[in-house]
Amino acid sequence: MKTPTTHNQYASANTVLIFVVSMLLGYNIYQAIYHPEKSDLFICLILAALTSVMVQQYGTIADEKKKE
């Protein structure tokens, strides 16, 4: 009996990327509300869109081997 060895190597990297982008986006939304001159909201939105594409392409959950 074999143990499943399939592992999505990008799952943990995508989780960290989502966390960092969420923090940056939240901070920049705060800056846009209270200090609009310091806000880089447009750059953060581009970063969030790129993160979305990466997550859709590589996934965030390690794929388990399907039973056949």
mmCIF file of C-alpha atoms in Angstrom:
data_model
loop_
_atom_site.group_PDB
_atom_site.id
_atom_site.type_symbol
_atom_site.label_atom_id
_atom_site.label_comp_id
_atom_site.label_asym_id
_atom_site.label_seq_id
_atom_site.Cartn_x
_atom_site.Cartn_y
_atom_site.Cartn_z
ATOM 1 C CA MET A 1 0.000 0.000 0.000
ATOM 2 C CA LYS A 2 1.515 3.291 -1.110
ATOM 3 C CA THR A 3 1.116 6.556 0.710
ATOM 4 C CA PRO A 4 0.051 9.487 -1.444
ATOM 5 C CA THR A 5 3.060 11.657 -2.240
ATOM 6 C CA THR A 6 1.397 14.269 -4.423
ATOM 7 C CA HIS A 7 1.954 17.713 -3.007
ATOM 8 C CA ASN A 8 1.285 21.101 -4.511
ATOM 9 C CA GLN A 9 4.589 22.881 -3.945
ATOM 10 C CA TYR A 10 2.973 26.276 -4.486
ATOM 11 C CA ALA A 11 0.243 25.874 -1.847
ATOM 12 C CA SER A 12 2.202 27.285 1.082
ATOM 13 C CA ALA A 13 3.778 30.031 -1.034
ATOM 14 C CA ASN A 14 0.343 31.116 -2.252
ATOM 15 C CA THR A 15 -0.979 31.198 1.308
ATOM 16 C CA VAL A 16 1.856 33.500 2.386
ATOM 17 C CA LEU A 17 1.363 35.647 -0.719
ATOM 18 C CA ILE A 18 -2.350 36.051 0.038
ATOM 19 C CA PHE A 19 -1.531 37.066 3.625
ATOM 20 C CA VAL A 20 1.026 39.696 2.569
ATOM 21 C CA VAL A 21 -1.179 41.153 -0.163
ATOM 22 C CA SER A 22 -4.136 41.313 2.235
ATOM 23 C CA MET A 23 -2.059 43.244 4.762
ATOM 24 C CA LEU A 24 -0.767 45.671 2.126
ATOM 25 C CA LEU A 25 -4.213 46.203 0.646
ATOM 26 C CA GLY A 26 -5.760 46.847 4.061
ATOM 27 C CA TYR A 27 -3.038 49.308 4.981
ATOM 28 C CA ASN A 28 -3.389 51.174 1.692
ATOM 29 C CA ILE A 29 -7.179 51.368 2.039
ATOM 30 C CA TYR A 30 -6.610 52.910 5.467
ATOM 31 C CA GLN A 31 -4.119 55.362 3.915
ATOM 32 C CA ALA A 32 -6.594 56.224 1.139
ATOM 33 C CA ILE A 33 -9.249 57.109 3.721
ATOM 34 C CA TYR A 34 -7.175 59.075 6.231
ATOM 35 C CA HIS A 35 -4.070 60.188 4.288
ATOM 36 C CA PRO A 36 -4.876 60.142 0.547
ATOM 37 C CA GLU A 37 -1.546 61.693 -0.420
ATOM 38 C CA LYS A 38 0.358 58.672 0.993
ATOM 39 C CA SER A 39 -1.794 56.001 -0.610
ATOM 40 C CA ASP A 40 -0.530 53.556 -3.256
ATOM 41 C CA LEU A 41 -3.921 51.931 -3.739
ATOM 42 C CA PHE A 42 -3.596 51.470 -7.512
ATOM 43 C CA ILE A 43 -0.336 49.528 -7.151
ATOM 44 C CA CYS A 44 -1.893 47.338 -4.455
ATOM 45 C CA LEU A 45 -4.899 46.582 -6.655
ATOM 46 C CA ILE A 46 -2.546 45.438 -9.425
ATOM 47 C CA LEU A 47 -0.720 43.246 -6.894
ATOM 48 C CA ALA A 48 -4.030 41.775 -5.716
ATOM 49 C CA ALA A 49 -5.018 40.979 -9.312
ATOM 50 C CA LEU A 50 -1.686 39.242 -9.953
ATOM 51 C CA THR A 51 -2.112 37.257 -6.740
ATOM 52 C CA SER A 52 -5.575 36.180 -7.867
ATOM 53 C CA VAL A 53 -4.162 34.922 -11.166
ATOM 54 C CA MET A 54 -1.383 33.007 -9.393
ATOM 55 C CA VAL A 55 -3.829 31.358 -6.985
ATOM 56 C CA GLN A 56 -6.160 30.349 -9.809
ATOM 57 C CA GLN A 57 -3.272 28.927 -11.799
ATOM 58 C CA TYR A 58 -1.466 27.033 -9.036
ATOM 59 C CA GLY A 59 -4.115 26.618 -6.322
ATOM 60 C CA THR A 60 -3.877 27.007 -2.554
ATOM 61 C CA ILE A 61 -4.642 23.466 -1.396
ATOM 62 C CA ALA A 62 -2.368 20.483 -1.804
ATOM 63 C CA ASP A 63 -4.044 18.084 -4.221
ATOM 64 C CA GLU A 64 -4.728 14.636 -2.866
ATOM 65 C CA LYS A 65 -4.457 11.602 -5.073
ATOM 66 C CA LYS A 66 -7.883 10.466 -6.233
ATOM 67 C CA LYS A 67 -8.879 6.908 -5.462
ATOM 68 C CA GLU A 68 -9.450 4.921 -8.622
#
